[in-house]
Short mmCIF file of C-alpha atoms and ligand atoms in Angstrom, two decimals:
data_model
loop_
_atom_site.label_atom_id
_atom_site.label_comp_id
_atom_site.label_asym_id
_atom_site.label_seq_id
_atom_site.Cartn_x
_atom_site.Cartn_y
_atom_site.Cartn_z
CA UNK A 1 -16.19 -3.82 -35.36
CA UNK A 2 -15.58 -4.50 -32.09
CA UNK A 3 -12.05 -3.38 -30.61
CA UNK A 4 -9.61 -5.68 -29.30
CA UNK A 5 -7.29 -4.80 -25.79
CA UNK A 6 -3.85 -6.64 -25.71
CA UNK A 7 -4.50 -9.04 -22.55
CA UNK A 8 -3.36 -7.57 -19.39
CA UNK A 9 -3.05 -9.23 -15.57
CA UNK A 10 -3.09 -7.44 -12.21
CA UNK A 11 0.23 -8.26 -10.22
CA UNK A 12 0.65 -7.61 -6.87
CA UNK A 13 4.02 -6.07 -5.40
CA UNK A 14 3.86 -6.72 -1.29
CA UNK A 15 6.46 -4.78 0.85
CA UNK A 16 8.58 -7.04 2.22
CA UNK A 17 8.59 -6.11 6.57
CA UNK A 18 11.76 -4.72 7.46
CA UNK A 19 13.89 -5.79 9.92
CA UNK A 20 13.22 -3.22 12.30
CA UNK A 21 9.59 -2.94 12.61
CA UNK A 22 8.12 -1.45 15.23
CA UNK A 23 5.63 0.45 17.09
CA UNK A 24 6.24 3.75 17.74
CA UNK A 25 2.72 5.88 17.46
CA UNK A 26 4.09 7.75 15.07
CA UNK A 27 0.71 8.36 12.45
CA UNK A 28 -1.62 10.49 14.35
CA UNK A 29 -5.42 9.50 13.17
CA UNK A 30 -4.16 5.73 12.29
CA UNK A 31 -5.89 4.51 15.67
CA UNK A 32 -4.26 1.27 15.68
CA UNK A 33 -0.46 2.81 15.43
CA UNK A 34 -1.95 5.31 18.23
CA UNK A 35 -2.71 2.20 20.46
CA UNK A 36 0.29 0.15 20.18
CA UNK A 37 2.91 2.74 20.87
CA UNK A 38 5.73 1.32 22.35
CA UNK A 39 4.42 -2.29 22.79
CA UNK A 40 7.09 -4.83 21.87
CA UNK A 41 7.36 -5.70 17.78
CA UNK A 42 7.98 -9.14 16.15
CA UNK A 43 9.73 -8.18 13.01
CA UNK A 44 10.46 -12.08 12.10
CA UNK A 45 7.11 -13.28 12.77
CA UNK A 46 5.74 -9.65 10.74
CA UNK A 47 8.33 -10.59 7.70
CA UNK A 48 6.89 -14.21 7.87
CA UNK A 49 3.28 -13.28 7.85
CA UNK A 50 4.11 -10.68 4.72
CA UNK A 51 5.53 -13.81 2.80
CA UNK A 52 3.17 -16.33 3.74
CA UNK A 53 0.57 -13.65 2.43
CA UNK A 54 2.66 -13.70 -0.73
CA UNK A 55 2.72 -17.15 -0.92
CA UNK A 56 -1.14 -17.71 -0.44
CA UNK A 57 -2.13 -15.21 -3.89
CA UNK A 58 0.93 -17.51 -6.11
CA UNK A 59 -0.33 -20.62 -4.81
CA UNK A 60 -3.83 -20.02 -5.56
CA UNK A 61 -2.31 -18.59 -9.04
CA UNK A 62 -2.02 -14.74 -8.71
CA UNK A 63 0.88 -12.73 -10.20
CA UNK A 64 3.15 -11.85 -7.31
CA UNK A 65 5.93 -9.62 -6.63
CA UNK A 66 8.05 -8.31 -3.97
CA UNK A 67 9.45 -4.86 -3.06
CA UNK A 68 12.31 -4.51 -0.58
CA UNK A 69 12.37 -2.89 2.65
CA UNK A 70 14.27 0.00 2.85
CA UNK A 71 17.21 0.94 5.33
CA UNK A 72 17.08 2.22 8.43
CA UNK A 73 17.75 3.18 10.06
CA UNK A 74 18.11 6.25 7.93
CA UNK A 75 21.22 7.59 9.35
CA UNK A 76 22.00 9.91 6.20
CA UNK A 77 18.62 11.92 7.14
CA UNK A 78 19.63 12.48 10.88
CA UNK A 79 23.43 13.53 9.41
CA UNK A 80 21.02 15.91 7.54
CA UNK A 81 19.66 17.49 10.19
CA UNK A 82 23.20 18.68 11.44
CA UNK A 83 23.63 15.90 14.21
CA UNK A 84 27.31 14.55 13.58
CA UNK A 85 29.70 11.56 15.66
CA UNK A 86 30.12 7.74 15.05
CA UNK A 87 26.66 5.46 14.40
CA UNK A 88 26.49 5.02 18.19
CA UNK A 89 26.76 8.40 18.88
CA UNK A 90 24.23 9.30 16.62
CA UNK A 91 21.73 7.41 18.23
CA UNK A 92 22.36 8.93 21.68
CA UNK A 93 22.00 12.01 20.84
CA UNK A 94 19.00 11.35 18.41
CA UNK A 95 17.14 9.81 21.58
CA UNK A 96 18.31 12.60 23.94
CA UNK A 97 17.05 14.64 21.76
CA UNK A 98 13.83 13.59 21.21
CA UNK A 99 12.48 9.45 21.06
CA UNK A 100 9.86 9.90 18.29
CA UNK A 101 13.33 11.05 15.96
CA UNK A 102 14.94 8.42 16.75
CA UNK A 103 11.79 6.15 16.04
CA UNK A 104 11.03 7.81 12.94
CA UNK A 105 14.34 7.20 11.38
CA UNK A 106 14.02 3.04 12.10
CA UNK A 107 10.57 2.96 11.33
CA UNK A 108 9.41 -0.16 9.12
CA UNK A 109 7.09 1.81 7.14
CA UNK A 110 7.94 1.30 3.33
CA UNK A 111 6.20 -2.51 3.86
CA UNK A 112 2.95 -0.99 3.01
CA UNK A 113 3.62 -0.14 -0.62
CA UNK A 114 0.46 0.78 -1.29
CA UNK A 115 1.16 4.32 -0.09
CA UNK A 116 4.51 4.56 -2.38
CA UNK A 117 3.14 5.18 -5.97
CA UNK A 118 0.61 5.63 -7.92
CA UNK A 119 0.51 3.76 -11.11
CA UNK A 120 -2.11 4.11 -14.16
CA UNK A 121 -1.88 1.31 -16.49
CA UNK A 122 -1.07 1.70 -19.93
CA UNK A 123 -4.47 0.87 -21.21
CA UNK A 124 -5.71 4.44 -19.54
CA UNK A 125 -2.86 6.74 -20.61
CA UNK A 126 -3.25 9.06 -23.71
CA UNK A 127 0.72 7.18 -24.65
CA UNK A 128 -0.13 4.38 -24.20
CA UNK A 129 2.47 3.75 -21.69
CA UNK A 130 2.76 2.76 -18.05
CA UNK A 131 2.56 6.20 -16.22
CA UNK A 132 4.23 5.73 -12.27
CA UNK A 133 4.43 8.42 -9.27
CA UNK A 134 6.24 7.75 -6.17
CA UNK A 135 4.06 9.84 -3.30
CA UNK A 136 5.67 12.54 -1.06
CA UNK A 137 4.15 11.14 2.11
CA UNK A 138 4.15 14.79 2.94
CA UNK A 139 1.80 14.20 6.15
CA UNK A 140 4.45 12.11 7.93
CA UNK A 141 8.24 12.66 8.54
CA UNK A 142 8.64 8.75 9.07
CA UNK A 143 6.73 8.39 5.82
CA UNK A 144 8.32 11.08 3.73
CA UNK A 145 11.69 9.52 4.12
CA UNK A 146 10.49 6.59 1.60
CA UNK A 147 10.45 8.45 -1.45
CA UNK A 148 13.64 8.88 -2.84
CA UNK A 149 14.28 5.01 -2.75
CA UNK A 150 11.14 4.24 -3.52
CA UNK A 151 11.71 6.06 -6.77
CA UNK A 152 15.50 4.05 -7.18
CA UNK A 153 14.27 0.80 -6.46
CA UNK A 154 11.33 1.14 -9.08
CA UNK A 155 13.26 2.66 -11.45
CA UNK A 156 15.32 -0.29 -11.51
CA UNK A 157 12.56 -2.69 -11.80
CA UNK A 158 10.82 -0.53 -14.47
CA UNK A 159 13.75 0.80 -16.82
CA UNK A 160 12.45 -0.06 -19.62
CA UNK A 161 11.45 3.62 -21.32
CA UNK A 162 9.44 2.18 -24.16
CA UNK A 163 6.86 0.69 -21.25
CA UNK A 164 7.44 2.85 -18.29
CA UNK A 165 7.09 6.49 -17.70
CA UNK A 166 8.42 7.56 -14.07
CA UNK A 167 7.53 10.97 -13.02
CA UNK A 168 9.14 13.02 -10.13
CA UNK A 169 7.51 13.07 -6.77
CA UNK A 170 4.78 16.19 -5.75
CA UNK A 171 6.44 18.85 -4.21
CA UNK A 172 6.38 17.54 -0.27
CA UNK A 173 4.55 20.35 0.64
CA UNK A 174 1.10 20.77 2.54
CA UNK A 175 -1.26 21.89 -0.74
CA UNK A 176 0.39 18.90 -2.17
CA UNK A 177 0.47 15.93 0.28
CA UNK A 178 0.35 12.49 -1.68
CA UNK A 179 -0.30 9.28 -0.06
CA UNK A 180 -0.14 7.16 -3.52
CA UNK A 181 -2.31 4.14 -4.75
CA UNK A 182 -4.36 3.78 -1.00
CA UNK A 183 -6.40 6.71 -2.05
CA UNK A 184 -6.75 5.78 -5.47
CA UNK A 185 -8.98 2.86 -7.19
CA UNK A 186 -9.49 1.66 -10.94
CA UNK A 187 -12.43 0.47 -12.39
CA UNK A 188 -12.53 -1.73 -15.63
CA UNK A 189 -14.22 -4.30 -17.02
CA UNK A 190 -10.81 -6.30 -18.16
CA UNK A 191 -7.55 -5.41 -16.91
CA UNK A 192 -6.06 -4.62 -20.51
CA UNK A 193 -9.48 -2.38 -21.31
CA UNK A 194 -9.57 1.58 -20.83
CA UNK A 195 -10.72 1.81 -17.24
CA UNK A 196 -12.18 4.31 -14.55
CA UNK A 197 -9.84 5.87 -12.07
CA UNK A 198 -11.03 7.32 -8.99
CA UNK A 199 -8.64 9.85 -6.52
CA UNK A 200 -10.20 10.08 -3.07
CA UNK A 201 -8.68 13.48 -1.19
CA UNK A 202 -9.62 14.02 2.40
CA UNK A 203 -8.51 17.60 1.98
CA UNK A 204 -7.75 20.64 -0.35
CA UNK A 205 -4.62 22.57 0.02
CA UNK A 206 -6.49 26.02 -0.80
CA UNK A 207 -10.34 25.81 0.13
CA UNK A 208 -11.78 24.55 3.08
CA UNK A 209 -13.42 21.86 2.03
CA UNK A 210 -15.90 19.91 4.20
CA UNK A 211 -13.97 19.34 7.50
CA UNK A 212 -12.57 16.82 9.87
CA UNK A 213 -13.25 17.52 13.24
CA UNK A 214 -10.49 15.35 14.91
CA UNK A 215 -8.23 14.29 12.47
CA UNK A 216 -5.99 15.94 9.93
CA UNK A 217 -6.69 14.96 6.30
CA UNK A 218 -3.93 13.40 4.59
CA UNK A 219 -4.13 13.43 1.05
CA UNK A 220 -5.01 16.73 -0.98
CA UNK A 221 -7.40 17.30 -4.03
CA UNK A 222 -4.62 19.27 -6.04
CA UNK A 223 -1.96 16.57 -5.55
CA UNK A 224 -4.69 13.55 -6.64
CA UNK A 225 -5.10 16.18 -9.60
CA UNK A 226 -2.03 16.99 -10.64
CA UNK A 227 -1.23 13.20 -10.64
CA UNK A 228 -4.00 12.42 -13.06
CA UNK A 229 -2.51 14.93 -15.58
CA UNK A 230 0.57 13.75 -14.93
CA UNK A 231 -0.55 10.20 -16.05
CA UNK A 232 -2.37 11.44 -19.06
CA UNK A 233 -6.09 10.49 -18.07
CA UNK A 234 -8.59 11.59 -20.05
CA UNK A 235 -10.56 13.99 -18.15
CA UNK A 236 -14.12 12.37 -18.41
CA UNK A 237 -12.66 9.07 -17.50
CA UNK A 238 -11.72 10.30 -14.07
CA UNK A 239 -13.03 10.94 -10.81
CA UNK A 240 -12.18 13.23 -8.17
CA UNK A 241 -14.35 12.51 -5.04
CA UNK A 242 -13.91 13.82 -1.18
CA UNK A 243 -13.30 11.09 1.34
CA UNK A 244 -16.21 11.99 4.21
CA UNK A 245 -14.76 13.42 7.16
CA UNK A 246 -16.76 11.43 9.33
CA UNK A 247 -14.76 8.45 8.26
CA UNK A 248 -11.51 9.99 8.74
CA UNK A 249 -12.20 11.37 12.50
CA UNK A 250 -13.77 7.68 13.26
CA UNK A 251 -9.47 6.57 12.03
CA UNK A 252 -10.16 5.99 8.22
CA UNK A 253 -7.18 7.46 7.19
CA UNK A 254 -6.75 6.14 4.04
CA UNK A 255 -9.36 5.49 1.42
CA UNK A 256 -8.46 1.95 1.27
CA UNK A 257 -9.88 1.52 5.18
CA UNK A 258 -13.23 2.06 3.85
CA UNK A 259 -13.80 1.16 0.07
CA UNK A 260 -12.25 -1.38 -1.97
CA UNK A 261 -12.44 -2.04 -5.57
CA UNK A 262 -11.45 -4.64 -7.95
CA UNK A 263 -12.49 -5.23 -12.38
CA UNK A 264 -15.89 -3.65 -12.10
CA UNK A 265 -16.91 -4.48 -8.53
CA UNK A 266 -16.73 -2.04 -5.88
CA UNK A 267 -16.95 -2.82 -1.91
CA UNK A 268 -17.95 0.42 0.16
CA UNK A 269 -19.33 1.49 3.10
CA UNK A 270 -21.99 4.23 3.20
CA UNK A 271 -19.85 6.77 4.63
CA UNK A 272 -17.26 6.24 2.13
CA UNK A 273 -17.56 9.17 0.40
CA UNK A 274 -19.17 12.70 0.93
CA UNK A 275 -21.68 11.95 -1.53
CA UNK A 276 -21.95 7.95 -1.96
CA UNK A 277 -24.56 7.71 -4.04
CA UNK A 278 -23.47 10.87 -6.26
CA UNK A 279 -20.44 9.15 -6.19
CA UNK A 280 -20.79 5.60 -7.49
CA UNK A 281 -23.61 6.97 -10.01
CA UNK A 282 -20.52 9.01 -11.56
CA UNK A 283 -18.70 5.70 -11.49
CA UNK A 284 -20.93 3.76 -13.07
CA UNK A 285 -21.60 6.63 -15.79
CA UNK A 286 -18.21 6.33 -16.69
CA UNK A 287 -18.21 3.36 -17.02
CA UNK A 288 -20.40 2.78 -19.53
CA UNK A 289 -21.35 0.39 -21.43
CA UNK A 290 -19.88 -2.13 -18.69
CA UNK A 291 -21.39 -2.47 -15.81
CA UNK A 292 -20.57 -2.05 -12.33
CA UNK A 293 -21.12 -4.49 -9.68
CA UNK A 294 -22.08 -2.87 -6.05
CA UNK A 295 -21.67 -4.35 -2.78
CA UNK A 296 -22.78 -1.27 -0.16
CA UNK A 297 -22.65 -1.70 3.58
CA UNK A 298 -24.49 0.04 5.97
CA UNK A 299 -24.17 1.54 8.92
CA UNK A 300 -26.33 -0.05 11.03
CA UNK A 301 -24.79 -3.61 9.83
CA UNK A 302 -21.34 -2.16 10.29
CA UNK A 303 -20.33 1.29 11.77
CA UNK A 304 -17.19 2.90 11.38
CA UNK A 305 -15.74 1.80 14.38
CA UNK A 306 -16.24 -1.91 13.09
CA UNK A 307 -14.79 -1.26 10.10
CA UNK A 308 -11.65 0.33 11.09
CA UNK A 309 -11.43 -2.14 14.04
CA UNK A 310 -11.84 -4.71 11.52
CA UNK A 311 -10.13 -3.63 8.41
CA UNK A 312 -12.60 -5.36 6.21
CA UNK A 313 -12.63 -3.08 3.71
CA UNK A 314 -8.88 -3.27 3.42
CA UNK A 315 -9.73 -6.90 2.16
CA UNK A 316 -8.03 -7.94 -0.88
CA UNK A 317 -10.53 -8.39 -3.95
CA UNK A 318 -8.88 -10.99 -6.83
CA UNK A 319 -10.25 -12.17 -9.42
CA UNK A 320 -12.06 -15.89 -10.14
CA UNK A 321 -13.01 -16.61 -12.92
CA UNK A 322 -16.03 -14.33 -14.74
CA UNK A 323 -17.67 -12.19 -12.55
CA UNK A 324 -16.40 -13.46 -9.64
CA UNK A 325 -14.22 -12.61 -6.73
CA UNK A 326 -12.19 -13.87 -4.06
CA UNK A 327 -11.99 -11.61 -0.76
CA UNK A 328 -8.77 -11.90 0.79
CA UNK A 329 -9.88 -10.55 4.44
CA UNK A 330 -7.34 -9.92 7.30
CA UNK A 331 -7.63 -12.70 10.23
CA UNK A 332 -9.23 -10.29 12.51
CA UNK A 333 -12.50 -10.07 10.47
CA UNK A 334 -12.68 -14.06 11.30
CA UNK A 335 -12.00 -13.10 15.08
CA UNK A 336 -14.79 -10.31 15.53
CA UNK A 337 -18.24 -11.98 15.47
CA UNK A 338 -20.24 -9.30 14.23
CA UNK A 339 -18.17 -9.17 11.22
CA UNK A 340 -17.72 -12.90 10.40
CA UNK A 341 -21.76 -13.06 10.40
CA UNK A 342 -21.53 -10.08 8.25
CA UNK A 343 -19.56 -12.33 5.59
CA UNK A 344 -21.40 -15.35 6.35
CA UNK A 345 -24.97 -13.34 4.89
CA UNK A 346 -22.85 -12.22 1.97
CA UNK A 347 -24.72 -13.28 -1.10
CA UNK A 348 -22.20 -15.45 -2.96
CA UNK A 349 -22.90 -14.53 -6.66
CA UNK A 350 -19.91 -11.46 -6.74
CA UNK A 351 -17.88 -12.49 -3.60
CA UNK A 352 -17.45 -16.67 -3.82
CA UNK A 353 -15.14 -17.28 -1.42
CA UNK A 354 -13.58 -15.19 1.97
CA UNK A 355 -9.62 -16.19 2.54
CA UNK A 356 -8.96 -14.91 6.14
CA UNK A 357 -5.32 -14.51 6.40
CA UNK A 358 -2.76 -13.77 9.51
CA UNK A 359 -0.84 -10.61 9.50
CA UNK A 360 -1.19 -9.34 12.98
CA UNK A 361 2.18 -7.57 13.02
CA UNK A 362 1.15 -5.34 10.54
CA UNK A 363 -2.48 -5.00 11.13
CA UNK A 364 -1.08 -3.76 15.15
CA UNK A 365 0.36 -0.69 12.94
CA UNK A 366 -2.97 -0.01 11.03
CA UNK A 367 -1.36 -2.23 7.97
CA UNK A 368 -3.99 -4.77 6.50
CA UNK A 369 -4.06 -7.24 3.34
CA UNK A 370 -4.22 -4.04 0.71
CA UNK A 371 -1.57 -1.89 2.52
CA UNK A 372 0.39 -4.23 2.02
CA UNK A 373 0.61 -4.24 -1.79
CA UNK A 374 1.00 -2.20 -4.93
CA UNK A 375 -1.06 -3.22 -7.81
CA UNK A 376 0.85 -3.04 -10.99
CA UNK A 377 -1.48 -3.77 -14.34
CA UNK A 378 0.68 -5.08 -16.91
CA UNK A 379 0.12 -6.52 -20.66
CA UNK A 380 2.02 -9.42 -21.33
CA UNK A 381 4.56 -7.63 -23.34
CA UNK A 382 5.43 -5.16 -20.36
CA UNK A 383 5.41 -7.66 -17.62
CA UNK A 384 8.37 -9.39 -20.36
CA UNK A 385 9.97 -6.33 -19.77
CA UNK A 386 10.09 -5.58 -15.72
CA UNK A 387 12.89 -7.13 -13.66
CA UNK A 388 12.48 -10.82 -13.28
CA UNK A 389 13.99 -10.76 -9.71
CA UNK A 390 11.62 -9.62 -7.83
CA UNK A 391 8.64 -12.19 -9.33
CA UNK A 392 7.90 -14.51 -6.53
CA UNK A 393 8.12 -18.31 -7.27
CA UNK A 394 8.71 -21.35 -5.08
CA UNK A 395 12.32 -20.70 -5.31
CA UNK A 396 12.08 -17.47 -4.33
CA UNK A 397 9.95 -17.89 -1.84
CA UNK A 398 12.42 -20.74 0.18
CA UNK A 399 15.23 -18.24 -0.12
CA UNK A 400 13.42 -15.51 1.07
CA UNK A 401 12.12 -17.51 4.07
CA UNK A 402 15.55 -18.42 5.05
CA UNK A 403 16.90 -15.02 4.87
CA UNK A 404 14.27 -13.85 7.20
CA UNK A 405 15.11 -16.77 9.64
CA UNK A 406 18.39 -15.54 9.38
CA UNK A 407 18.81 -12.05 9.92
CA UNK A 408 15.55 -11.08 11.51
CA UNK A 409 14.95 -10.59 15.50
CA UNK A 410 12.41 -12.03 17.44
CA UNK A 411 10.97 -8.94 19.20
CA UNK A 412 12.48 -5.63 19.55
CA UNK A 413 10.88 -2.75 21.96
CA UNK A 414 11.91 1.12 22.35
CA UNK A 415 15.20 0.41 23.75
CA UNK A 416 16.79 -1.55 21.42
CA UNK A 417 16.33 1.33 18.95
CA UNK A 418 19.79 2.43 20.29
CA UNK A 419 21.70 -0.55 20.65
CA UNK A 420 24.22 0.00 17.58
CA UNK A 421 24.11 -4.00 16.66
CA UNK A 422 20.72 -3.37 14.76
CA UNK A 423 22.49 -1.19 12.10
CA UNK A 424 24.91 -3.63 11.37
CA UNK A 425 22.18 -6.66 11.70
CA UNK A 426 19.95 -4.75 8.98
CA UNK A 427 22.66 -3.77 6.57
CA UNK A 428 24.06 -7.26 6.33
CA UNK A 429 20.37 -8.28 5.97
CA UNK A 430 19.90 -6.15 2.95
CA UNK A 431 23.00 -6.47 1.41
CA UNK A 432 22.16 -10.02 1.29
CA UNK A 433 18.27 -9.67 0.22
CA UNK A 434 19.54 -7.24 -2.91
CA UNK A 435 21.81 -9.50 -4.01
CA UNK A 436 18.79 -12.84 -3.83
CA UNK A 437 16.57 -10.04 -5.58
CA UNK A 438 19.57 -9.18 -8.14
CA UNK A 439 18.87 -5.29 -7.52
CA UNK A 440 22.44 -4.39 -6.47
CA UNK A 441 23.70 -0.81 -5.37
CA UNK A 442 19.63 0.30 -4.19
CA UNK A 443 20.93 1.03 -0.68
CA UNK A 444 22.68 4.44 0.46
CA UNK A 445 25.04 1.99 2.69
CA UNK A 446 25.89 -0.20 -0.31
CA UNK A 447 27.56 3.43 -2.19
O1 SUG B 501 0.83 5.50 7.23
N1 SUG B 501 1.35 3.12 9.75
C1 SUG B 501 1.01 3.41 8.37
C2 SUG B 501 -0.01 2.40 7.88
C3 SUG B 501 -0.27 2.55 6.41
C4 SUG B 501 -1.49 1.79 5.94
N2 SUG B 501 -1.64 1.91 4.55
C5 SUG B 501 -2.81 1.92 3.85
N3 SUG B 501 -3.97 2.15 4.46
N4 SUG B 501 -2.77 1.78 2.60
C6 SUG B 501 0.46 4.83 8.21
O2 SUG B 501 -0.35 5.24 9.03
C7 SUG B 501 2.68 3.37 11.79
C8 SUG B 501 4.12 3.53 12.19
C9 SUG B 501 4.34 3.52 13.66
O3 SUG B 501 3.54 4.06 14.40
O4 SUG B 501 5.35 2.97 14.11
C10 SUG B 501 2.39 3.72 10.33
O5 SUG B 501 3.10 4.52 9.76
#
């Protein structure tokens, strides 16, 4: 008899831009962070692109959520490291001491949520149960400081224990540097049926692996392992695969810069992996008996540098209707004409339709559509049990728009970093979002 699978949809939880976004070149290998260090930031127009993004995927009838920014800056982790005074004080002698501190406790960084967790839906666990990991974000100081409310704010959105299993970060340590969902892609041919997952590393913490030349690997083999035990997988239905070095020197620092997946289709480059072809034969073995759809790129129709200058690959891929997809491409894939021809010759049998949509703020930061968001695959029964704040709806939306217009700067640039006002500007800005969220007490200010 043929088995049934409770029905199960793909929501999308976007990172709300924080109010005090900015450029600071603070992730080495990330080329476009490299290049924009110190420009001047937008955070309003960067928040409004984020929820216009939003706004697009529940308008054209996609389950959306929001996640909110965090607070910085992150005072409590400079009092840490043994500097004392008043606020103001604090951030004169956080600058005097060195500007990329100072930068790294404002930066903006949780808005890519992708990077916070990874989550393996229930349909894939041995319990049958939603199985979530915040990531260390060992390979970044700025980035590491998201954990700990990262893990609060989803355990308040996720409480309920018969649905959700929360496990403790990785150690933050080198052998064990996580990077979450951006390195990690599931393939399935229905949301609510046992699926594929696959953990891209760039790096081991205990072999030498095949090497980068210019870059430093983020994400390690043993932490994408220990995750999938964590989480229950079955062994044959996952995959551990090397991310090819050649990608990550050319600024693919993230899987999700160079292969994106979505049901049972799978949009790569050629350089994807250190074996491609070894690789998505494994897939599609695993898969089995569904198929797998395959759209490959070349080199020679797009090189690395394309790609990453692009971030086509860090395209959205939704569902419509039966195997069929929507690609929800940043607005700079429209801009670059080699690329936009590229989409143009598409065949349009898997992809139907390309969305190109503005989020320049973030893309300036090496942010694109996918970075953006944390998938989250949920029956009906479990989505009935999440917290209902943070679904986006037209309501939502308006208020959420307003706030932004309220409490969010135009442009901010190195300097303002340590004008004391900001502090006060963001907590009242986040006092205010938790309460139109209903997620009260999530901030360390708010204790
Ligand atoms: O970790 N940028 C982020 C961008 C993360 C993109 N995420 C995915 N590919 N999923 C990073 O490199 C820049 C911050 C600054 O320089 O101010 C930054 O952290």
């Amino acid at each position: 008899m043929k088995k049934t699978y409770p029905k199960a949809e793909e929501y999308n939880f976007d990172g709300l831009v924080g109010p005090t976004h900015n450029y600071a070149g603070l992730a080495i290998g990330n080329t476009a962070s490299m290049k924009n260090k110190d420009e001047v930031s937008h955070p309003r127009a960067a928040a409004l692109e984020g929820l216009e993004k939003m706004k697009f995927l529940m308008d054209r009838g996609f389950k959306q959520a929001v996640l909110p920014p965090h607070e910085r800056p992150d005072l409590r982790f400079l009092r840490t490291l043994g500097l004392t005074g008043s606020d103001e004080t604090l951030l004169k002698s956080t600058a005097s001491l060195s500007p990329a501190l100072l930068a790294t406790c404002y930066s903006a960084s949780s808005m890519w949520t992708a990077n916070s967790t990874t989550i393996s839906p229930s349909a894939d666990t041995q319990d049958g149960k939603v199985h979530l990991t915040p990531a260390n974000l060992h390979s970044y100081l700025h980035r590491s400081l998201e954990t700990e409310q990262t893990q609060i704010i989803l355990k308040k959105i996720f409480s309920d224990s018969r649905y959700f299993v929360h496990h403790s970060p990785l150690p933050s340590l080198p052998a064990f540097a996580d990077e979450g969902a951006a390195n990690h892609n599931r393939l399935c041919h229905e949301y609510g049926k046992p699926g594929v997952e696959a953990f891209v590393y760039g790096r081991s913490g205990f072999f030498s692996a095949k090497e980068t030349v210019v870059f430093h690997p983020r994400q390690t083999r043993e932490a994408s392992r220990l995750i999938a035990l964590h989480h229950q997988l079955k062994t044959e239905k996952i995959i551990l695969v090397q991310q090819n070095p050649k990608a990550i020197d050319a600024g693919v620092f993230h899987n999700d810069v160079i292969c994106t997946a979505d049901k049972n289709l799978i949009f790569y480059h050629e350089f994807s992996f250190v074996n491609t072809e070894g690789t998505l034969k494994e897939i599609e073995q695993k898969l089995l008996p569904d198929p797998l759809f395959k759209i490959p790129v070349k080199a020679k129709d797009i090189s690395l540098q394309e790609a990453v200058s692009s971030y086509l690959f860090n395209s959205q891929l939704l569902p419509q209707g039966k195997e069929s997809w929507i690609l929800l491409a940043p607005k700079e894939c429209e801009d670059q004409p080699s690329i936009r021809e590229y989409l143009q010759s598409l065949p349009n049998n898997l992809i139907r339709e390309v969305c190109f949509i503005p989020i320049r703020q973030s893309m300036q930061n090496g942010g694109g559509p996918a970075c953006l968001r944390l998938r989250v695959v949920l029956t009906e029964e479990e989505a009935g049990a999440i917290h209902p704040g943070v679904i986006l709806n037209s309501e939502l939306y308006e208020k959420l728009k307003h706030w932004i217009e309220k409490h969010y700067r135009d442009r901010l640039e190195p300097k303002d970093l340590l004008d004391p006002l900001l502090i006060r500007e963001s907590r009242e800005a986040l006092d205010e979002l938790s309460r139109i969220l209903q997620l009260q007490n999530i901030y360390p200010f708010q204790q």
